[in-house]
PDB file of C-alpha atoms in Angstrom:
ATOM      1  CA  ASN A  24       8.689 -18.959 -26.577  1.00 70.00           C
ATOM      2  CA  ALA A  25       5.109 -17.894 -25.856  1.00 79.00           C
ATOM      3  CA  GLY A  26       5.215 -18.493 -22.069  1.00 94.00           C
ATOM      4  CA  VAL A  27       1.712 -19.081 -20.663  1.00 97.00           C
ATOM      5  CA  THR A  28      -1.247 -18.644 -22.991  1.00 97.00           C
ATOM      6  CA  GLN A  29      -4.965 -18.784 -22.244  1.00 98.00           C
ATOM      7  CA  THR A  30      -8.011 -19.206 -24.442  1.00 97.00           C
ATOM      8  CA  PRO A  31     -10.483 -17.670 -24.774  1.00 97.00           C
ATOM      9  CA  LYS A  32      -9.727 -14.070 -23.727  1.00 97.00           C
ATOM     10  CA  PHE A  33     -13.373 -13.185 -23.125  1.00 97.00           C
ATOM     11  CA  ARG A  34     -16.561 -15.181 -22.741  1.00 97.00           C
ATOM     12  CA  VAL A  35     -20.172 -14.516 -21.786  1.00 97.00           C
ATOM     13  CA  LEU A  36     -22.216 -17.453 -20.527  1.00 97.00           C
ATOM     14  CA  LYS A  37     -25.803 -17.866 -19.447  1.00 97.00           C
ATOM     15  CA  THR A  38     -26.507 -19.433 -16.055  1.00 98.00           C
ATOM     16  CA  GLY A  39     -26.346 -23.210 -16.327  1.00 97.00           C
ATOM     17  CA  GLN A  40     -24.155 -23.335 -19.417  1.00 97.00           C
ATOM     18  CA  SER A  41     -20.816 -25.114 -19.393  1.00 97.00           C
ATOM     19  CA  MET A  42     -17.425 -24.193 -20.787  1.00 96.00           C
ATOM     20  CA  THR A  43     -13.747 -25.093 -20.648  1.00 98.00           C
ATOM     21  CA  LEU A  44     -10.865 -22.675 -20.285  1.00 98.00           C
ATOM     22  CA  LEU A  45      -7.573 -23.791 -21.783  1.00 98.00           C
ATOM     23  CA  CYS A  46      -4.136 -22.964 -20.430  1.00 98.00           C
ATOM     24  CA  ALA A  47      -0.929 -23.896 -22.247  1.00 98.00           C
ATOM     25  CA  GLN A  48       2.718 -23.380 -21.289  1.00 97.00           C
ATOM     26  CA  ASP A  49       5.857 -24.047 -23.311  1.00 96.00           C
ATOM     27  CA  MET A  50       8.411 -23.832 -20.484  1.00 95.00           C
ATOM     28  CA  ASN A  51       8.276 -27.522 -19.492  1.00 95.00           C
ATOM     29  CA  HIS A  52       6.970 -26.581 -16.030  1.00 95.00           C
ATOM     30  CA  GLU A  53       5.704 -29.274 -13.708  1.00 94.00           C
ATOM     31  CA  TYR A  54       3.416 -27.038 -11.641  1.00 94.00           C
ATOM     32  CA  MET A  55       0.337 -25.340 -13.034  1.00 96.00           C
ATOM     33  CA  TYR A  56      -2.342 -23.306 -11.259  1.00 96.00           C
ATOM     34  CA  TRP A  57      -5.758 -21.773 -11.844  1.00 97.00           C
ATOM     35  CA  TYR A  58      -6.692 -18.587  -9.972  1.00 97.00           C
ATOM     36  CA  ARG A  59      -9.639 -16.251  -9.988  1.00 98.00           C
ATOM     37  CA  GLN A  60      -9.372 -12.518  -9.386  1.00 97.00           C
ATOM     38  CA  ASP A  61     -12.312 -10.502  -8.112  1.00 96.00           C
ATOM     39  CA  PRO A  62     -12.471  -6.752  -7.372  1.00 90.00           C
ATOM     40  CA  GLY A  63     -11.112  -5.842  -3.942  1.00 85.00           C
ATOM     41  CA  MET A  64      -9.778  -9.340  -3.295  1.00 87.00           C
ATOM     42  CA  GLY A  65      -6.446 -11.009  -3.769  1.00 88.00           C
ATOM     43  CA  LEU A  66      -6.057 -13.814  -6.277  1.00 94.00           C
ATOM     44  CA  ARG A  67      -7.537 -17.037  -4.987  1.00 95.00           C
ATOM     45  CA  LEU A  68      -6.356 -20.509  -5.946  1.00 95.00           C
ATOM     46  CA  ILE A  69      -9.022 -22.739  -7.514  1.00 96.00           C
ATOM     47  CA  HIS A  70      -7.093 -25.902  -8.419  1.00 96.00           C
ATOM     48  CA  TYR A  71      -3.492 -26.785  -9.120  1.00 95.00           C
ATOM     49  CA  SER A  72      -1.410 -29.603 -10.569  1.00 95.00           C
ATOM     50  CA  VAL A  73       2.019 -30.860  -9.568  1.00 93.00           C
ATOM     51  CA  GLY A  74       2.557 -32.833 -12.754  1.00 94.00           C
ATOM     52  CA  GLU A  75       0.942 -34.566 -15.713  1.00 95.00           C
ATOM     53  CA  GLY A  76      -2.068 -36.607 -14.645  1.00 95.00           C
ATOM     54  CA  THR A  77      -2.341 -35.011 -11.185  1.00 95.00           C
ATOM     55  CA  THR A  78      -4.699 -32.354  -9.839  1.00 96.00           C
ATOM     56  CA  ALA A  79      -5.496 -30.982  -6.390  1.00 94.00           C
ATOM     57  CA  LYS A  80      -8.013 -28.612  -4.850  1.00 95.00           C
ATOM     58  CA  GLY A  81      -7.109 -25.103  -3.883  1.00 93.00           C
ATOM     59  CA  GLU A  82      -8.868 -22.521  -1.779  1.00 92.00           C
ATOM     60  CA  VAL A  83     -12.110 -22.157  -3.809  1.00 96.00           C
ATOM     61  CA  PRO A  84     -12.642 -25.355  -5.857  1.00 97.00           C
ATOM     62  CA  ASP A  85     -16.441 -25.676  -5.699  1.00 97.00           C
ATOM     63  CA  GLY A  86     -18.161 -25.493  -9.080  1.00 97.00           C
ATOM     64  CA  TYR A  87     -14.955 -26.149 -11.037  1.00 98.00           C
ATOM     65  CA  ASN A  88     -13.172 -29.206 -12.378  1.00 97.00           C
ATOM     66  CA  VAL A  89      -9.717 -29.525 -13.909  1.00 98.00           C
ATOM     67  CA  SER A  90      -7.664 -31.946 -15.951  1.00 98.00           C
ATOM     68  CA  ARG A  91      -3.962 -32.231 -16.822  1.00 97.00           C
ATOM     69  CA  LEU A  92      -3.744 -34.912 -19.487  1.00 95.00           C
ATOM     70  CA  LYS A  93      -0.621 -33.399 -21.048  1.00 96.00           C
ATOM     71  CA  LYS A  94       2.203 -31.686 -19.183  1.00 96.00           C
ATOM     72  CA  GLN A  95       1.847 -28.483 -21.164  1.00 97.00           C
ATOM     73  CA  ASN A  96      -1.934 -28.097 -20.827  1.00 98.00           C
ATOM     74  CA  PHE A  97      -4.198 -27.431 -17.841  1.00 98.00           C
ATOM     75  CA  LEU A  98      -7.946 -27.253 -18.431  1.00 98.00           C
ATOM     76  CA  LEU A  99     -10.493 -25.569 -16.156  1.00 98.00           C
ATOM     77  CA  GLY A 100     -14.118 -26.612 -16.572  1.00 98.00           C
ATOM     78  CA  LEU A 101     -17.327 -25.030 -15.386  1.00 97.00           C
ATOM     79  CA  GLU A 102     -20.086 -27.642 -15.584  1.00 92.00           C
ATOM     80  CA  SER A 103     -23.034 -25.374 -14.732  1.00 96.00           C
ATOM     81  CA  ALA A 104     -22.040 -21.725 -14.649  1.00 97.00           C
ATOM     82  CA  ALA A 105     -23.416 -19.420 -11.956  1.00 97.00           C
ATOM     83  CA  PRO A 106     -23.330 -15.592 -11.726  1.00 97.00           C
ATOM     84  CA  SER A 107     -20.960 -15.974  -8.728  1.00 97.00           C
ATOM     85  CA  GLN A 108     -18.379 -17.357 -11.155  1.00 98.00           C
ATOM     86  CA  THR A 109     -18.184 -14.043 -12.995  1.00 98.00           C
ATOM     87  CA  SER A 110     -14.509 -13.223 -12.617  1.00 98.00           C
ATOM     88  CA  VAL A 111     -11.142 -12.943 -14.327  1.00 98.00           C
ATOM     89  CA  TYR A 112      -9.373 -16.301 -14.446  1.00 98.00           C
ATOM     90  CA  PHE A 113      -5.613 -16.587 -14.520  1.00 98.00           C
ATOM     91  CA  CYS A 114      -3.488 -19.608 -15.219  1.00 98.00           C
ATOM     92  CA  ALA A 115       0.079 -19.777 -13.943  1.00 96.00           C
ATOM     93  CA  SER A 116       2.983 -22.203 -14.080  1.00 95.00           C
ATOM     94  CA  SER A 117       6.265 -22.735 -12.286  1.00 93.00           C
ATOM     95  CA  TYR A 118       9.202 -25.132 -12.449  1.00 89.00           C
ATOM     96  CA  GLU A 119       8.804 -26.136  -8.815  1.00 83.00           C
ATOM     97  CA  ALA A 120       6.210 -25.298  -6.149  1.00 82.00           C
ATOM     98  CA  ALA A 121       6.232 -21.512  -6.150  1.00 77.00           C
ATOM     99  CA  GLY A 122       5.574 -21.230  -2.448  1.00 76.00           C
ATOM    100  CA  VAL A 123       8.370 -23.420  -1.131  1.00 75.00           C
ATOM    101  CA  SER A 124      11.000 -22.366  -3.631  1.00 75.00           C
ATOM    102  CA  SER A 125      12.209 -19.111  -5.082  1.00 78.00           C
ATOM    103  CA  TYR A 126      11.241 -20.161  -8.571  1.00 84.00           C
ATOM    104  CA  GLU A 127       9.280 -17.687 -10.617  1.00 87.00           C
ATOM    105  CA  GLN A 128       5.585 -18.187 -11.168  1.00 92.00           C
ATOM    106  CA  TYR A 129       4.542 -17.104 -14.655  1.00 95.00           C
ATOM    107  CA  PHE A 130       0.994 -15.933 -15.307  1.00 96.00           C
ATOM    108  CA  GLY A 131      -1.092 -16.005 -18.453  1.00 97.00           C
ATOM    109  CA  PRO A 132      -2.976 -12.940 -19.749  1.00 97.00           C
ATOM    110  CA  GLY A 133      -6.288 -13.971 -18.180  1.00 97.00           C
ATOM    111  CA  THR A 134      -9.807 -14.866 -19.319  1.00 97.00           C
ATOM    112  CA  ARG A 135     -12.621 -12.473 -18.487  1.00 97.00           C
ATOM    113  CA  LEU A 136     -15.790 -14.492 -17.878  1.00 98.00           C
ATOM    114  CA  THR A 137     -19.249 -13.037 -17.363  1.00 98.00           C
ATOM    115  CA  VAL A 138     -22.158 -15.255 -16.331  1.00 98.00           C
ATOM    116  CA  THR A 139     -25.607 -13.688 -16.773  1.00 97.00           C
TER     117      THR A 139
ATOM    118  CA  LYS B  27      -5.164 -16.715  10.173  1.00 78.00           C
ATOM    119  CA  ASN B  28      -2.631 -16.130   7.391  1.00 81.00           C
ATOM    120  CA  GLN B  29      -3.225 -12.716   5.886  1.00 90.00           C
ATOM    121  CA  VAL B  30      -1.478 -10.161   3.702  1.00 95.00           C
ATOM    122  CA  GLU B  31      -2.525  -6.513   3.984  1.00 96.00           C
ATOM    123  CA  GLN B  32      -1.331  -3.799   1.622  1.00 97.00           C
ATOM    124  CA  SER B  33      -1.445  -0.056   1.958  1.00 97.00           C
ATOM    125  CA  PRO B  34      -2.416   2.302   0.602  1.00 97.00           C
ATOM    126  CA  GLN B  35      -5.254   0.877  -1.499  1.00 96.00           C
ATOM    127  CA  SER B  36      -4.541   3.441  -4.177  1.00 97.00           C
ATOM    128  CA  LEU B  37      -1.987   6.151  -4.814  1.00 97.00           C
ATOM    129  CA  ILE B  38      -1.582   8.964  -7.314  1.00 98.00           C
ATOM    130  CA  ILE B  39       1.844  10.508  -7.891  1.00 98.00           C
ATOM    131  CA  LEU B  40       3.446  12.806 -10.440  1.00 98.00           C
ATOM    132  CA  GLU B  41       5.865  11.443 -12.994  1.00 98.00           C
ATOM    133  CA  GLY B  42       9.439  11.541 -11.738  1.00 98.00           C
ATOM    134  CA  LYS B  43       8.500  11.297  -8.066  1.00 98.00           C
ATOM    135  CA  ASN B  44       9.361   8.394  -5.756  1.00 98.00           C
ATOM    136  CA  CYS B  45       6.858   6.333  -3.803  1.00 98.00           C
ATOM    137  CA  THR B  46       6.756   3.499  -1.295  1.00 98.00           C
ATOM    138  CA  LEU B  47       4.113   0.791  -1.029  1.00 98.00           C
ATOM    139  CA  GLN B  48       3.620  -1.219   2.163  1.00 98.00           C
ATOM    140  CA  CYS B  49       2.843  -4.864   2.867  1.00 98.00           C
ATOM    141  CA  ASN B  50       2.168  -6.358   6.305  1.00 98.00           C
ATOM    142  CA  TYR B  51       1.654 -10.072   6.756  1.00 96.00           C
ATOM    143  CA  THR B  52       0.743 -12.559   9.454  1.00 94.00           C
ATOM    144  CA  VAL B  53       1.878 -15.652   7.542  1.00 87.00           C
ATOM    145  CA  SER B  54       3.852 -18.136   9.611  1.00 84.00           C
ATOM    146  CA  PRO B  55       6.156 -19.958   9.198  1.00 86.00           C
ATOM    147  CA  PHE B  56       7.418 -17.686   6.470  1.00 87.00           C
ATOM    148  CA  SER B  57       8.887 -19.084   3.261  1.00 88.00           C
ATOM    149  CA  ASN B  58       9.218 -16.218   0.785  1.00 92.00           C
ATOM    150  CA  LEU B  59       7.702 -12.885  -0.213  1.00 95.00           C
ATOM    151  CA  ARG B  60       7.088 -11.708  -3.753  1.00 95.00           C
ATOM    152  CA  TRP B  61       6.092  -8.449  -5.338  1.00 97.00           C
ATOM    153  CA  TYR B  62       4.206  -8.553  -8.622  1.00 97.00           C
ATOM    154  CA  LYS B  63       3.250  -5.805 -11.069  1.00 98.00           C
ATOM    155  CA  GLN B  64      -0.091  -6.205 -12.835  1.00 97.00           C
ATOM    156  CA  ASP B  65      -0.894  -3.908 -15.746  1.00 97.00           C
ATOM    157  CA  THR B  66      -4.574  -3.371 -16.515  1.00 94.00           C
ATOM    158  CA  GLY B  67      -5.974  -6.314 -18.457  1.00 93.00           C
ATOM    159  CA  ARG B  68      -2.847  -8.426 -18.046  1.00 95.00           C
ATOM    160  CA  GLY B  69      -1.501 -11.131 -15.765  1.00 96.00           C
ATOM    161  CA  PRO B  70       0.838 -10.372 -12.843  1.00 97.00           C
ATOM    162  CA  VAL B  71       4.555 -10.198 -13.598  1.00 96.00           C
ATOM    163  CA  SER B  72       7.163 -10.934 -10.931  1.00 94.00           C
ATOM    164  CA  LEU B  73       9.333  -8.026  -9.765  1.00 96.00           C
ATOM    165  CA  THR B  74      11.215  -9.519  -6.803  1.00 95.00           C
ATOM    166  CA  ILE B  75      11.315 -12.663  -4.675  1.00 93.00           C
ATOM    167  CA  MET B  76      12.855 -12.573  -1.176  1.00 93.00           C
ATOM    168  CA  THR B  77      13.544 -15.363   1.264  1.00 90.00           C
ATOM    169  CA  PHE B  78      13.890 -15.082   5.035  1.00 85.00           C
ATOM    170  CA  SER B  79      17.588 -14.249   4.885  1.00 88.00           C
ATOM    171  CA  GLU B  80      17.250 -11.405   2.373  1.00 91.00           C
ATOM    172  CA  ASN B  81      16.296  -7.933   3.546  1.00 92.00           C
ATOM    173  CA  THR B  82      16.574  -6.005   0.288  1.00 96.00           C
ATOM    174  CA  LYS B  83      16.355  -6.784  -3.401  1.00 96.00           C
ATOM    175  CA  SER B  84      16.379  -4.502  -6.432  1.00 96.00           C
ATOM    176  CA  ASN B  85      15.060  -4.804  -9.955  1.00 96.00           C
ATOM    177  CA  GLY B  86      15.906  -1.657 -11.858  1.00 97.00           C
ATOM    178  CA  ARG B  87      13.993   1.257 -10.309  1.00 98.00           C
ATOM    179  CA  TYR B  88      12.131  -1.125  -7.979  1.00 98.00           C
ATOM    180  CA  THR B  89      13.608  -1.935  -4.561  1.00 98.00           C
ATOM    181  CA  ALA B  90      11.898  -4.278  -2.139  1.00 98.00           C
ATOM    182  CA  THR B  91      12.761  -4.524   1.544  1.00 98.00           C
ATOM    183  CA  LEU B  92      11.814  -7.205   4.031  1.00 96.00           C
ATOM    184  CA  ASP B  93      11.795  -7.110   7.828  1.00 95.00           C
ATOM    185  CA  ALA B  94      10.975 -10.673   8.875  1.00 90.00           C
ATOM    186  CA  ASP B  95      10.927  -9.716  12.557  1.00 91.00           C
ATOM    187  CA  THR B  96       8.130  -7.167  12.179  1.00 94.00           C
ATOM    188  CA  LYS B  97       6.596  -9.047   9.202  1.00 95.00           C
ATOM    189  CA  GLN B  98       6.664  -6.018   6.977  1.00 97.00           C
ATOM    190  CA  SER B  99       7.812  -5.410   3.433  1.00 98.00           C
ATOM    191  CA  SER B 100       7.929  -2.324   1.267  1.00 98.00           C
ATOM    192  CA  LEU B 101       8.334  -1.676  -2.434  1.00 98.00           C
ATOM    193  CA  HIS B 102      10.076   1.565  -3.319  1.00 98.00           C
ATOM    194  CA  ILE B 103       9.754   2.960  -6.839  1.00 98.00           C
ATOM    195  CA  THR B 104      12.346   5.544  -7.839  1.00 98.00           C
ATOM    196  CA  ALA B 105      11.850   8.246 -10.470  1.00 98.00           C
ATOM    197  CA  SER B 106       8.413   7.001 -11.468  1.00 97.00           C
ATOM    198  CA  GLN B 107       7.362   6.738 -15.097  1.00 98.00           C
ATOM    199  CA  LEU B 108       3.927   6.694 -16.703  1.00 98.00           C
ATOM    200  CA  SER B 109       4.441   2.982 -17.418  1.00 97.00           C
ATOM    201  CA  ASP B 110       4.627   2.313 -13.673  1.00 98.00           C
ATOM    202  CA  SER B 111       0.856   2.849 -13.498  1.00 98.00           C
ATOM    203  CA  ALA B 112      -0.384  -0.583 -12.448  1.00 98.00           C
ATOM    204  CA  SER B 113      -1.515  -2.673  -9.501  1.00 97.00           C
ATOM    205  CA  TYR B 114       1.288  -3.908  -7.244  1.00 98.00           C
ATOM    206  CA  ILE B 115       0.612  -7.151  -5.435  1.00 98.00           C
ATOM    207  CA  CYS B 116       2.430  -8.531  -2.394  1.00 97.00           C
ATOM    208  CA  VAL B 117       2.393 -12.330  -2.055  1.00 95.00           C
ATOM    209  CA  VAL B 118       3.628 -14.341   0.918  1.00 94.00           C
ATOM    210  CA  SER B 119       4.018 -18.094   1.126  1.00 90.00           C
ATOM    211  CA  ALA B 120       3.904 -20.356   4.163  1.00 84.00           C
ATOM    212  CA  LYS B 121       6.352 -23.233   4.590  1.00 81.00           C
ATOM    213  CA  ASN B 122       3.933 -25.607   6.233  1.00 73.00           C
ATOM    214  CA  GLN B 123       1.029 -25.454   3.789  1.00 67.00           C
ATOM    215  CA  GLY B 124       2.644 -27.021   0.768  1.00 68.00           C
ATOM    216  CA  GLY B 125       3.889 -23.642  -0.298  1.00 69.00           C
ATOM    217  CA  LYS B 126       0.488 -21.986  -0.435  1.00 78.00           C
ATOM    218  CA  LEU B 127       0.697 -18.435  -1.796  1.00 88.00           C
ATOM    219  CA  ILE B 128      -1.343 -15.784   0.017  1.00 91.00           C
ATOM    220  CA  PHE B 129      -2.072 -12.756  -2.141  1.00 94.00           C
ATOM    221  CA  GLY B 130      -2.659  -9.220  -0.928  1.00 96.00           C
ATOM    222  CA  GLN B 131      -5.427  -7.107  -2.516  1.00 96.00           C
ATOM    223  CA  GLY B 132      -2.903  -4.918  -4.277  1.00 96.00           C
ATOM    224  CA  THR B 133      -2.098  -1.199  -4.362  1.00 97.00           C
ATOM    225  CA  GLU B 134      -3.357   0.664  -7.427  1.00 97.00           C
ATOM    226  CA  LEU B 135      -0.685   3.156  -8.504  1.00 98.00           C
ATOM    227  CA  SER B 136      -1.439   5.920 -10.976  1.00 98.00           C
ATOM    228  CA  VAL B 137       1.428   8.028 -12.308  1.00 98.00           C
ATOM    229  CA  LYS B 138       0.298  11.339 -13.819  1.00 98.00           C
ATOM    230  CA  PRO B 139       2.297  13.533 -16.214  1.00 97.00           C
TER     231      PRO B 139
END
């Protein structure tokens, strides 16, 4: 039982390049989330999904796209990377909506992205 | 505006000592409050989750308290260990925003031998 995994762990991009971050969970969770964490700030929600085939915008969605084609996977795409997207990205999953229930939200180990 | 403020920003204590971290929030209507531990280079890990009706919850040497009237929570760490060195994050969710989680900036705890 691996929990939540993320690939890659580190990545350096040049401005304008594109990439996809992959998140996978093996807990059969319906809800999946993408966050970014920047120094001195709390985690901020980028996009989330309430089930296979669904996605929704979070607090800071601009410049990112997501897809949830399979229940266990949640992809985060950067179409044209900008230096402002330099951050640590965390994926998380939960059985039900973490905010309205007392279900645990499980986080992946993070992807450290630098855009030069 | 829904906000979560944590204090202090950082804290250094000696191994074996106790400490208390604070969390004040303005989130309303309140759904639940969580404390997470985040080791350097890792994702956050849940320590406790408290709903409106709970005013204390323990997880080993970690004890969280909640005062929903004053909108304050604290995390007390007893007999600290070197492995307690981490960032501790308070997270509050609002009932009326689809369960949106509002994260505090965290308190950076360093336990020295």
